[in-house]
């Protein structure tokens, strides 16, 4: 067992939140008698200083709540019933290691599938000793594409993931477009900067099917039909190119592919795009005029527009707007996307080279478990993730997890929907019980997370558990770090010198350009020629309808409603969903409810060919007609029949990047009898 550091018993400990949220708040954690008593914001990160979200304030309920996993266990009843028997760590890890080696011997390494995502989003909890173990085993590789795959592919191809405009510069903008993002639920520290910009007279435009809090205060709200962001963005490009607003000087000097984009946009008149998106033509034209004529202008491109069949091309078209309109080169002008890549550091710290083994797209887990052969997946190792709740086509995922011949290990903090299916259950520490390095993807920041308390129960860190499995599998090599502290020091040693020095000295890396780079003045595209690639042909082969090609709405007369599942302020993906929350409701527009005889509070059936969800209806005009909404990240206990919105989501993939098409679910709604 790890010996806790001496400062673990002090009353206030500085650390940082690593959860999958753009902000990465610096934290002050109050410890009393070895237990976390309160969590609040600290000023170490000036962007998030002083306050945190309500969900992380409730983190002590996760640490000490009834769902916390306290010791290793093995299954003693049918899969899915969470029936377990306590065992020692030695027994549990020996069982897992023996099973790994046996599975590899019998069916080959690719019959083992590691499954993980950003449960704890730090640099230490993923792609360190875990990756070393699975690489040495020759396991199948997982394409981690449930989020940010399409936007990541677009941003990488077009700009090489150039650093973004950061929160502090939003007040400098005279026009802000929030496209597919709701900072009031995820990324709350951006909101005051937007309000400050509005106070200074900035125009706010929101593109979102829902009337979010910021959409209510926007000058123009385009409540687009899900999946139609691409035609909307292309109509803006057509206007810029054809009405003399394209910055031809900038394009000639700094961009490639402008002519191809101009051609692709040519057919998208305001009338055609507005009809496709079901928004007023005049509003769309007004957005184009304002964007063309106002500066500084910035676009905060979110993730809502990527979760459909056109998501990659939509993200390309949105990200191309500041280049075509010539919005770069001044403070408050340009775009904001993820800042993950701004440090220019690697995403993997594994000690072994990546083998050329099979790649399994995480969005198709159910299909992989049930249908993949050569070899069949016979061992699944889930950590930092809860696929039974979060992965598309939930019914198929659950049928896969129920397979008698599948050996499933779940390494988790609490009893999630996935943990209930484990053959071996391993208790994991939270970010308050260990070290990590946390890289923000909203503000430009990188901080050290410290252990605040001793591990609760017998929980262990990722570094400890994967390190022990490497030992038990006989795969340790001389230079491998041993334990969490060594692993952290190893990662820090491999950071760029200036970043490492800052972390060692103060716990936070000093940020270039005071954290406020100006695009095309301080930072440039990280493409090989430092230009914007408006028509990145390397992506074209992946896109079913080509670059900027639009795929029509998948609605049918049987299933006419678009179901979306946006982030809520209650969970971070599905993390913290074990905590009590108000009843989950399907949001539906009054007109859609009326024609179905549905009243507010009625129990409804939401269904399509993939499955059915039963829950209460919430009737209100905060969602557009023809679209219904259920929160992202809910667990099976939150609905009347034990299925969540993911049971209605096809496991089809985005046009670029292999992302999840959550917003391509088309459903019917009726009153439950
Ligand atoms: S989830 Fe986001 S807002 Fe909440 S504490 Fe963590 S970083 Fe801050």
XYZ file of C-alpha atoms and ligand atoms in Angstrom:
681
model
C 0.000 0.000 0.000
C 1.052 3.535 -0.699
C 2.314 5.641 2.197
C 0.409 8.902 2.159
C 2.502 12.045 1.850
C 2.978 13.996 5.036
C 0.842 16.927 3.883
C -2.225 14.714 3.471
C -3.418 15.573 6.967
C -3.167 19.341 6.613
C -6.363 21.311 6.577
C -6.090 22.908 3.161
C -4.436 21.250 0.191
C -3.974 22.813 -3.240
C -4.767 20.624 -6.207
C -6.600 20.752 -9.537
C -9.697 19.192 -11.062
C -8.803 16.748 -13.854
C -12.334 15.779 -14.843
C -13.397 15.947 -18.484
C -14.340 19.630 -18.491
C -12.468 22.363 -20.396
C -11.678 24.513 -17.370
C -9.368 22.463 -15.047
C -10.115 24.527 -11.961
C -7.387 24.983 -9.394
C -8.784 23.776 -6.086
C -8.476 24.323 -2.367
C -9.539 21.195 -0.530
C -10.281 21.308 3.176
C -9.341 18.138 5.034
C -10.556 17.360 8.545
C -9.485 14.239 10.385
C -8.182 12.753 7.163
C -11.444 13.233 5.308
C -12.366 15.750 2.626
C -14.705 18.245 4.241
C -15.064 20.829 1.473
C -13.825 21.655 -2.015
C -13.546 25.181 -3.388
C -11.749 27.101 -6.116
C -8.251 28.521 -5.561
C -6.485 31.359 -7.322
C -3.566 29.343 -8.726
C -5.304 29.241 -12.082
C -6.394 32.889 -12.481
C -8.987 31.990 -15.105
C -10.924 29.665 -12.813
C -9.921 31.291 -9.525
C -12.499 31.556 -6.822
C -15.309 29.271 -7.796
C -16.077 25.798 -9.061
C -19.149 23.993 -10.344
C -21.800 22.568 -8.041
C -21.135 18.999 -9.171
C -17.531 18.911 -7.965
C -18.530 20.579 -4.694
C -20.466 17.355 -4.173
C -17.420 15.169 -4.799
C -17.202 14.102 -1.104
C -20.492 12.283 -1.702
C -18.665 10.217 -4.314
C -15.662 9.638 -2.060
C -17.670 8.365 0.889
C -21.044 7.481 -0.622
C -22.714 4.070 -0.672
C -21.680 3.422 -4.285
C -17.930 3.788 -3.636
C -15.982 0.612 -4.349
C -13.875 -0.170 -1.292
C -12.197 -3.491 -2.011
C -11.537 -5.931 -4.868
C -14.278 -8.444 -5.593
C -15.214 -11.274 -7.920
C -18.601 -11.996 -9.393
C -20.775 -14.531 -7.597
C -24.102 -14.154 -9.451
C -25.438 -13.485 -12.956
C -23.781 -10.706 -14.921
C -25.399 -7.323 -14.503
C -26.771 -7.871 -11.004
C -23.775 -6.415 -9.151
C -23.457 -9.529 -7.063
C -19.877 -9.771 -5.779
C -17.709 -11.429 -3.175
C -14.779 -9.650 -1.538
C -11.269 -10.925 -2.282
C -7.778 -9.664 -1.547
C -5.791 -7.551 -3.995
C -3.383 -10.434 -4.393
C -6.152 -12.827 -5.387
C -7.809 -10.345 -7.716
C -4.672 -9.303 -9.575
C -3.376 -12.859 -9.864
C -6.697 -13.883 -11.355
C -6.612 -11.007 -13.854
C -2.978 -11.604 -14.837
C -3.490 -15.362 -15.244
C -6.562 -14.761 -17.365
C -4.731 -12.240 -19.551
C -1.901 -14.637 -20.243
C -4.221 -17.580 -20.812
C -6.419 -15.558 -23.179
C -3.386 -14.431 -25.127
C -2.039 -17.982 -25.296
C -5.325 -19.454 -26.506
C -6.633 -16.783 -28.893
C -3.855 -14.226 -29.335
C -3.325 -10.806 -27.800
C -5.983 -9.178 -29.977
C -8.648 -11.152 -28.136
C -7.998 -8.738 -25.220
C -9.655 -5.332 -25.539
C -8.723 -2.479 -23.166
C -11.547 0.067 -22.998
C -10.991 3.514 -21.515
C -11.741 7.190 -21.941
C -11.412 10.404 -19.929
C -12.889 9.361 -16.590
C -10.000 11.118 -14.933
C -8.626 13.179 -17.722
C -5.087 13.685 -16.386
C -1.879 12.757 -18.153
C -1.061 10.042 -15.598
C -4.283 8.075 -15.554
C -4.272 7.158 -19.214
C -1.630 6.153 -21.737
C 1.065 5.488 -19.172
C 1.592 2.064 -17.545
C -1.823 0.949 -18.826
C -0.679 1.455 -22.409
C 2.655 -0.232 -21.647
C 0.838 -3.332 -20.379
C -1.607 -3.632 -23.266
C 1.062 -2.943 -25.882
C 3.284 -5.687 -24.467
C 0.325 -8.054 -24.436
C -0.339 -7.247 -28.116
C -3.944 -6.397 -27.240
C -6.431 -4.880 -29.679
C -6.071 -1.111 -29.849
C -8.981 1.124 -28.978
C -9.883 4.147 -31.109
C -10.936 6.615 -28.402
C -13.494 8.449 -30.473
C -16.578 8.903 -28.309
C -15.933 12.656 -28.162
C -13.848 15.222 -30.056
C -12.912 12.777 -32.832
C -14.547 14.712 -35.663
C -13.579 18.154 -34.364
C -10.075 16.874 -33.642
C -9.682 15.532 -37.179
C -10.934 18.829 -38.638
C -8.822 21.058 -36.408
C -5.712 18.961 -36.975
C -6.079 18.849 -40.757
C -6.969 22.512 -41.167
C -4.780 24.234 -38.569
C -2.563 21.512 -37.077
C -4.410 22.312 -33.815
C -3.148 25.871 -33.521
C -3.611 27.252 -29.977
C -6.983 28.895 -29.515
C -8.195 32.258 -28.334
C -8.465 31.774 -24.593
C -11.228 32.833 -22.246
C -9.490 36.048 -21.118
C -9.663 37.502 -24.630
C -13.373 36.999 -25.187
C -14.182 40.498 -23.840
C -12.038 41.958 -26.638
C -14.380 40.598 -29.290
C -17.141 42.715 -30.791
C -18.935 39.619 -32.048
C -19.001 36.142 -30.501
C -20.504 33.062 -32.094
C -21.144 30.110 -29.758
C -21.583 27.173 -32.094
C -22.665 23.828 -30.626
C -21.574 24.668 -27.096
C -23.327 25.492 -23.838
C -20.781 26.915 -21.395
C -23.445 27.253 -18.717
C -23.306 23.448 -18.353
C -19.731 22.629 -19.355
C -17.000 25.235 -19.127
C -18.755 27.621 -16.746
C -15.771 29.941 -16.379
C -16.238 31.166 -19.930
C -19.636 32.654 -19.101
C -18.442 35.784 -17.219
C -16.039 36.612 -20.043
C -18.895 36.427 -22.549
C -21.077 38.591 -20.321
C -18.258 41.120 -20.041
C -18.003 41.212 -23.841
C -21.758 41.829 -24.021
C -21.465 44.621 -21.457
C -18.887 46.221 -23.719
C -21.339 45.992 -26.615
C -20.425 42.723 -28.321
C -23.032 40.947 -30.429
C -23.725 37.373 -29.293
C -24.902 34.709 -31.735
C -25.760 31.197 -30.541
C -26.197 28.200 -32.834
C -27.909 25.433 -30.873
C -31.166 23.457 -31.161
C -31.914 24.372 -27.545
C -32.644 27.681 -25.911
C -29.683 27.507 -23.550
C -29.167 30.232 -20.927
C -26.812 32.129 -23.252
C -29.127 31.578 -26.233
C -31.817 33.399 -24.240
C -29.538 36.421 -23.972
C -28.186 36.251 -27.512
C -28.844 38.831 -30.192
C -29.539 36.024 -32.648
C -30.280 32.406 -31.816
C -30.201 29.974 -34.726
C -32.020 26.905 -33.405
C -30.831 24.633 -36.192
C -32.122 21.137 -36.849
C -29.471 18.709 -35.504
C -27.022 17.689 -38.216
C -27.484 20.778 -40.413
C -24.614 22.950 -39.164
C -22.736 22.149 -42.380
C -25.240 23.803 -44.761
C -25.536 26.768 -42.407
C -21.764 27.300 -42.333
C -21.466 26.776 -46.093
C -24.124 29.429 -46.721
C -21.988 31.861 -44.706
C -18.999 30.954 -46.868
C -21.033 31.458 -50.039
C -21.985 34.931 -48.839
C -18.396 35.807 -47.907
C -17.020 34.654 -51.242
C -19.778 35.994 -53.487
C -20.534 39.290 -51.768
C -16.931 40.506 -51.637
C -16.273 39.769 -47.952
C -13.636 37.074 -48.379
C -10.189 38.323 -47.368
C -8.425 37.448 -50.599
C -5.103 38.889 -49.434
C -5.086 36.714 -46.309
C -6.198 33.656 -48.262
C -3.457 34.110 -50.858
C -0.773 34.505 -48.232
C -1.874 32.111 -45.504
C -4.271 29.509 -46.893
C -4.556 26.667 -49.350
C -7.741 25.232 -50.819
C -9.839 28.413 -50.889
C -11.009 27.803 -54.454
C -12.211 24.293 -53.640
C -14.106 25.572 -50.611
C -15.605 28.393 -52.685
C -16.893 25.783 -55.155
C -18.354 23.583 -52.425
C -20.174 26.554 -50.887
C -21.537 27.889 -54.179
C -24.798 25.955 -54.127
C -25.717 26.818 -50.542
C -27.901 29.880 -50.809
C -29.421 31.254 -47.618
C -32.803 29.938 -48.752
C -31.557 26.399 -49.295
C -29.537 26.273 -46.076
C -32.342 27.826 -44.034
C -34.807 25.260 -45.383
C -32.453 22.412 -44.477
C -31.745 23.785 -41.013
C -35.325 24.960 -40.464
C -34.311 28.479 -39.403
C -35.558 31.855 -40.697
C -33.778 33.003 -43.866
C -33.560 36.565 -42.562
C -31.845 35.467 -39.359
C -29.294 33.479 -41.316
C -28.610 36.408 -43.641
C -28.249 38.745 -40.644
C -25.695 36.392 -39.062
C -23.693 36.419 -42.299
C -23.780 40.223 -42.557
C -22.791 40.726 -38.939
C -19.968 38.206 -39.114
C -18.641 39.691 -42.344
C -18.637 43.285 -41.118
C -17.735 43.099 -37.404
C -14.283 42.786 -35.879
C -12.768 41.483 -33.776
C -15.039 38.470 -34.265
C -14.516 35.050 -32.757
C -16.168 31.677 -33.029
C -16.241 29.323 -30.060
C -16.660 25.977 -31.834
C -18.026 23.326 -29.485
C -18.783 19.642 -29.808
C -22.553 19.626 -30.335
C -22.188 20.051 -34.097
C -19.846 17.050 -34.406
C -22.140 14.336 -33.051
C -23.838 13.427 -36.324
C -23.171 12.057 -39.800
C -21.985 15.497 -41.022
C -20.063 16.415 -37.883
C -16.542 16.414 -39.298
C -17.398 18.482 -42.353
C -19.514 20.836 -40.246
C -16.537 21.418 -37.964
C -14.283 22.021 -40.978
C -16.714 24.566 -42.396
C -17.096 26.392 -39.073
C -13.364 26.480 -38.392
C -12.724 27.781 -41.925
C -14.874 30.888 -41.387
C -12.281 33.107 -39.637
C -9.753 32.342 -42.375
C -12.096 33.170 -45.231
C -13.421 36.292 -43.487
C -9.922 37.414 -42.430
C -10.636 37.557 -38.693
C -7.179 36.585 -37.452
C -4.289 38.750 -36.352
C -5.933 40.802 -33.606
C -6.840 40.155 -30.000
C -10.334 38.681 -29.744
C -10.404 37.605 -33.399
C -10.253 34.020 -34.672
C -11.520 30.789 -33.176
C -11.548 28.720 -30.007
C -11.505 24.939 -30.116
C -9.847 22.514 -27.726
C -6.523 23.725 -26.339
C -5.333 20.182 -25.552
C -2.593 20.343 -28.149
C -1.370 23.838 -27.280
C 1.515 22.569 -25.141
C 2.782 20.502 -28.022
C 3.334 17.499 -25.755
C 2.676 13.871 -26.443
C -0.505 12.077 -25.459
C 1.167 8.796 -24.666
C 3.913 7.974 -22.207
C 3.983 4.232 -22.758
C 7.342 2.516 -22.489
C 6.830 0.226 -25.458
C 6.198 0.900 -29.139
C 2.625 0.594 -30.365
C 2.027 -2.779 -32.037
C 0.161 -2.935 -35.368
C -2.743 -4.806 -33.854
C -6.449 -4.548 -34.680
C -8.141 -1.211 -33.976
C -11.604 -1.310 -32.417
C -13.667 1.864 -32.549
C -15.026 2.440 -29.041
C -18.365 3.609 -30.448
C -18.959 0.111 -31.798
C -18.262 -1.842 -28.621
C -21.485 -3.836 -28.772
C -20.827 -4.874 -32.351
C -17.225 -5.740 -31.450
C -18.241 -7.926 -28.503
C -20.960 -9.749 -30.399
C -19.722 -9.917 -33.964
C -15.968 -9.524 -34.232
C -14.075 -12.701 -34.989
C -10.508 -13.479 -35.884
C -10.126 -13.379 -32.986
C -13.267 -12.971 -30.922
C -12.918 -10.554 -27.991
C -12.711 -12.819 -24.962
C -11.364 -10.416 -22.367
C -12.460 -6.837 -21.782
C -10.623 -4.499 -19.398
C -12.635 -1.350 -18.659
C -11.141 1.627 -16.801
C -11.783 5.410 -16.755
C -15.003 4.678 -18.606
C -18.582 3.484 -18.262
C -19.589 2.111 -21.673
C -22.823 0.497 -20.480
C -24.176 4.023 -20.062
C -22.202 6.105 -22.535
C -21.613 4.063 -25.693
C -24.023 4.099 -28.671
C -26.445 1.214 -29.166
C -26.724 0.428 -25.475
C -28.855 -2.671 -26.018
C -26.127 -4.268 -28.095
C -23.444 -3.235 -25.585
C -25.396 -4.854 -22.744
C -25.920 -8.049 -24.736
C -22.184 -8.125 -25.317
C -21.410 -7.626 -21.635
C -23.806 -10.468 -20.795
C -21.791 -13.001 -22.820
C -20.939 -15.947 -20.553
C -17.627 -16.514 -22.302
C -16.468 -12.905 -21.948
C -14.156 -12.205 -18.994
C -14.635 -8.589 -17.937
C -12.427 -6.609 -15.579
C -13.734 -3.241 -14.399
C -11.374 -0.888 -12.573
C -13.626 1.828 -11.154
C -14.325 4.258 -8.331
C -18.031 3.558 -7.873
C -20.573 0.892 -8.822
C -21.371 2.083 -12.365
C -23.686 0.424 -14.855
C -20.614 -1.236 -16.377
C -19.134 -2.335 -13.050
C -22.275 -4.382 -12.411
C -21.193 -6.686 -15.274
C -17.629 -7.286 -14.065
C -16.117 -10.697 -13.422
C -13.413 -8.962 -11.406
C -13.975 -5.577 -9.848
C -10.978 -3.446 -8.847
C -11.450 -0.293 -6.715
C -9.790 2.816 -8.127
C -8.622 5.987 -6.383
C -10.132 9.332 -7.365
C -8.140 12.436 -8.261
C -8.176 13.485 -4.593
C -6.271 10.338 -3.613
C -3.322 10.463 -5.991
C -1.000 12.411 -8.230
C -1.783 13.573 -11.729
C -0.838 16.186 -14.281
C -3.781 18.121 -15.594
C -3.827 19.929 -18.906
C -6.798 22.242 -19.444
C -8.457 22.292 -22.825
C -10.311 25.597 -22.383
C -7.834 28.002 -20.772
C -4.170 27.372 -21.554
C -2.973 25.770 -18.277
C -1.098 22.731 -16.930
C -1.054 21.925 -13.207
C 0.015 19.253 -10.764
C -2.697 17.345 -8.890
C -1.620 16.151 -5.436
C -3.061 13.517 -3.135
C -5.299 15.231 -0.622
C -6.285 12.207 1.455
C -5.245 8.601 1.822
C -6.952 6.175 -0.574
C -10.468 5.416 0.601
C -10.961 1.752 1.480
C -8.497 -0.416 -0.413
C -8.632 1.644 -3.604
C -5.463 1.861 -5.676
C -4.213 4.144 -8.429
C -3.900 3.257 -12.111
C -0.106 3.336 -11.854
C -0.072 0.858 -8.969
C -2.507 -1.589 -10.517
C -1.158 -1.590 -14.061
C 2.382 -1.718 -12.662
C 1.526 -4.807 -10.612
C -0.111 -6.445 -13.604
C 3.040 -5.790 -15.645
C 4.987 -7.560 -12.877
C 2.574 -10.477 -12.626
C 2.580 -10.925 -16.389
C 6.382 -11.068 -16.296
C 6.629 -8.071 -18.617
C 8.570 -5.539 -16.563
C 11.558 -3.919 -18.224
C 14.412 -2.220 -16.491
C 13.481 1.393 -17.246
C 9.803 1.073 -16.303
C 8.748 3.450 -13.514
C 7.437 1.689 -10.424
C 4.411 3.154 -8.650
C 2.535 6.396 -9.006
C 5.171 8.831 -7.786
C 7.867 7.390 -10.047
C 5.470 7.416 -12.953
C 4.632 11.064 -12.358
C 8.302 12.009 -12.126
C 8.925 10.075 -15.327
C 6.210 12.019 -17.147
C 7.461 15.347 -15.812
C 10.992 14.480 -16.916
C 9.715 13.974 -20.453
C 7.914 17.331 -20.634
C 9.613 20.249 -22.407
C 12.149 21.805 -19.998
C 10.271 25.048 -19.387
C 7.021 23.202 -18.680
C 8.713 20.724 -16.331
C 10.531 23.511 -14.477
C 7.262 25.325 -13.791
C 5.555 22.190 -12.527
C 8.475 21.365 -10.238
C 8.763 24.909 -8.893
C 5.162 25.953 -8.352
C 2.908 23.078 -9.349
C 1.830 24.976 -12.465
C 3.609 25.478 -15.772
C 4.117 29.044 -16.883
C 2.018 29.715 -19.937
C 3.399 31.204 -23.165
C 2.076 34.624 -24.192
C 0.612 35.043 -20.737
C -2.003 32.468 -21.778
C -3.467 34.880 -24.327
C -1.965 34.153 -27.752
C -3.146 36.084 -30.780
C -3.697 33.749 -33.696
C -1.540 34.603 -36.723
C 0.507 37.009 -34.661
C 1.832 34.917 -31.754
C 0.795 31.439 -32.865
C 0.504 29.928 -36.326
C -0.978 26.810 -37.869
C 1.068 23.763 -36.983
C 0.606 22.349 -40.453
C 3.848 21.516 -42.286
C 3.724 24.758 -44.312
C 2.230 26.903 -41.505
C -0.809 27.604 -43.705
C -4.516 27.011 -43.215
C -5.609 23.975 -45.200
C -9.176 24.835 -46.152
C -9.559 21.728 -48.283
C -7.501 19.031 -46.560
C -7.611 16.343 -49.220
C -6.105 13.690 -46.973
C -9.453 13.621 -45.156
C -11.535 13.333 -48.316
C -11.135 9.575 -48.638
C -12.813 9.068 -45.251
C -15.839 11.262 -45.885
C -18.726 9.301 -47.445
C -19.966 12.371 -49.348
C -16.526 13.930 -49.837
C -15.163 17.102 -48.262
C -17.967 19.507 -47.398
C -20.445 16.935 -48.733
C -23.813 16.960 -46.952
C -25.673 13.794 -45.961
C -29.426 14.361 -45.529
C -31.428 13.882 -42.356
C -32.008 10.224 -41.421
C -35.555 10.867 -40.118
C -38.346 8.630 -41.381
C -42.122 8.936 -41.097
C -42.007 6.301 -38.351
C -39.236 8.079 -36.443
C -39.484 11.784 -37.266
C -37.994 13.380 -34.144
C -34.292 14.077 -33.669
C -33.090 12.994 -30.223
C -30.106 14.897 -28.852
C -28.230 14.209 -25.617
C -26.354 17.352 -24.563
C -24.131 17.711 -21.508
C -25.945 18.796 -18.368
C -24.750 20.601 -15.243
C -25.340 17.425 -13.176
C -22.601 15.132 -14.500
C -19.316 15.117 -16.392
C -20.194 12.622 -19.094
C -21.533 9.865 -16.800
C -19.205 10.671 -13.885
C -21.086 11.656 -10.697
C -24.354 10.217 -12.003
C -24.501 8.061 -8.884
C -25.453 11.166 -6.888
C -29.068 12.111 -6.303
C -30.532 14.417 -8.939
C -33.902 15.727 -10.051
C -35.962 13.304 -12.092
C -34.688 12.864 -15.654
C -37.133 14.088 -18.281
C -37.394 13.999 -22.043
C -37.636 17.623 -23.181
C -40.177 18.139 -25.934
C -41.597 21.245 -27.633
C -45.251 22.042 -26.770
C -46.345 21.618 -30.410
C -44.728 18.167 -30.667
C -46.226 17.226 -27.317
C -49.720 18.465 -28.245
C -50.004 16.390 -31.418
C -49.073 13.346 -29.364
C -51.416 14.120 -26.500
C -48.455 14.425 -24.133
C -48.628 16.743 -21.132
C -45.845 17.933 -18.879
C -45.034 15.176 -16.376
C -46.635 12.357 -18.372
C -44.677 9.142 -18.654
C -43.694 8.630 -22.279
C -42.195 5.952 -24.495
C -39.312 7.201 -26.629
C -38.516 4.540 -29.170
C -37.060 3.512 -32.515
C -35.910 0.275 -34.133
C -32.996 -0.020 -31.685
C -34.844 0.286 -28.393
C -37.123 2.136 -26.055
C -36.762 4.487 -23.099
C -39.528 5.238 -20.613
C -39.361 8.431 -18.609
C -41.351 11.556 -17.786
C -41.887 14.317 -20.352
C -40.827 17.904 -19.763
C -42.821 20.099 -22.129
C -41.359 23.494 -22.967
C -40.274 25.795 -25.767
C -36.610 25.631 -24.754
C -36.140 22.957 -27.394
C -36.904 23.479 -31.099
C -39.833 21.749 -32.800
C -38.956 18.345 -34.204
C -36.169 17.782 -31.687
C -36.303 16.146 -28.265
C -33.570 16.027 -25.677
C -32.424 13.704 -22.917
C -29.364 14.491 -20.771
C -25.989 12.987 -21.594
C -24.457 10.727 -18.974
C -27.549 9.415 -17.176
C -27.446 5.908 -15.747
C -29.912 3.076 -16.174
C -31.484 3.793 -12.795
C -32.664 7.167 -14.083
C -35.336 5.819 -16.410
C -38.401 3.708 -15.753
C -37.289 0.788 -17.922
C -33.535 0.815 -17.282
C -32.418 2.077 -20.674
C -30.899 5.481 -21.413
C -30.791 7.662 -24.514
C -27.781 5.732 -25.835
C -30.082 2.746 -26.429
C -31.642 4.779 -29.259
C -28.356 5.915 -30.827
C -27.034 4.050 -33.883
C -23.403 2.973 -33.820
C -22.756 4.681 -37.154
C -19.718 6.966 -37.342
C -19.137 10.602 -38.183
C -17.990 11.508 -41.688
C -14.501 12.343 -40.396
C -12.615 10.928 -37.427
C -14.838 7.922 -36.614
C -16.788 9.796 -33.923
C -20.105 8.924 -32.315
C -23.352 10.026 -33.977
C -25.352 10.611 -30.787
C -27.501 13.261 -32.456
C -28.450 11.032 -35.381
C -30.924 9.125 -33.218
C -34.368 9.522 -34.779
C -37.269 8.513 -32.589
C -40.993 8.573 -32.013
C -42.588 9.631 -28.728
C -45.934 8.564 -27.323
C -47.656 8.516 -23.982
C -46.907 5.359 -22.055
C -50.059 3.414 -21.280
S -15.776 19.981 -13.534
Fe -15.014 21.845 -14.539
S -15.986 23.571 -13.487
Fe -16.215 21.747 -12.201
S -14.479 21.850 -10.782
Fe -13.864 20.538 -12.496
S -12.871 21.920 -13.949
Fe -14.025 23.201 -12.499
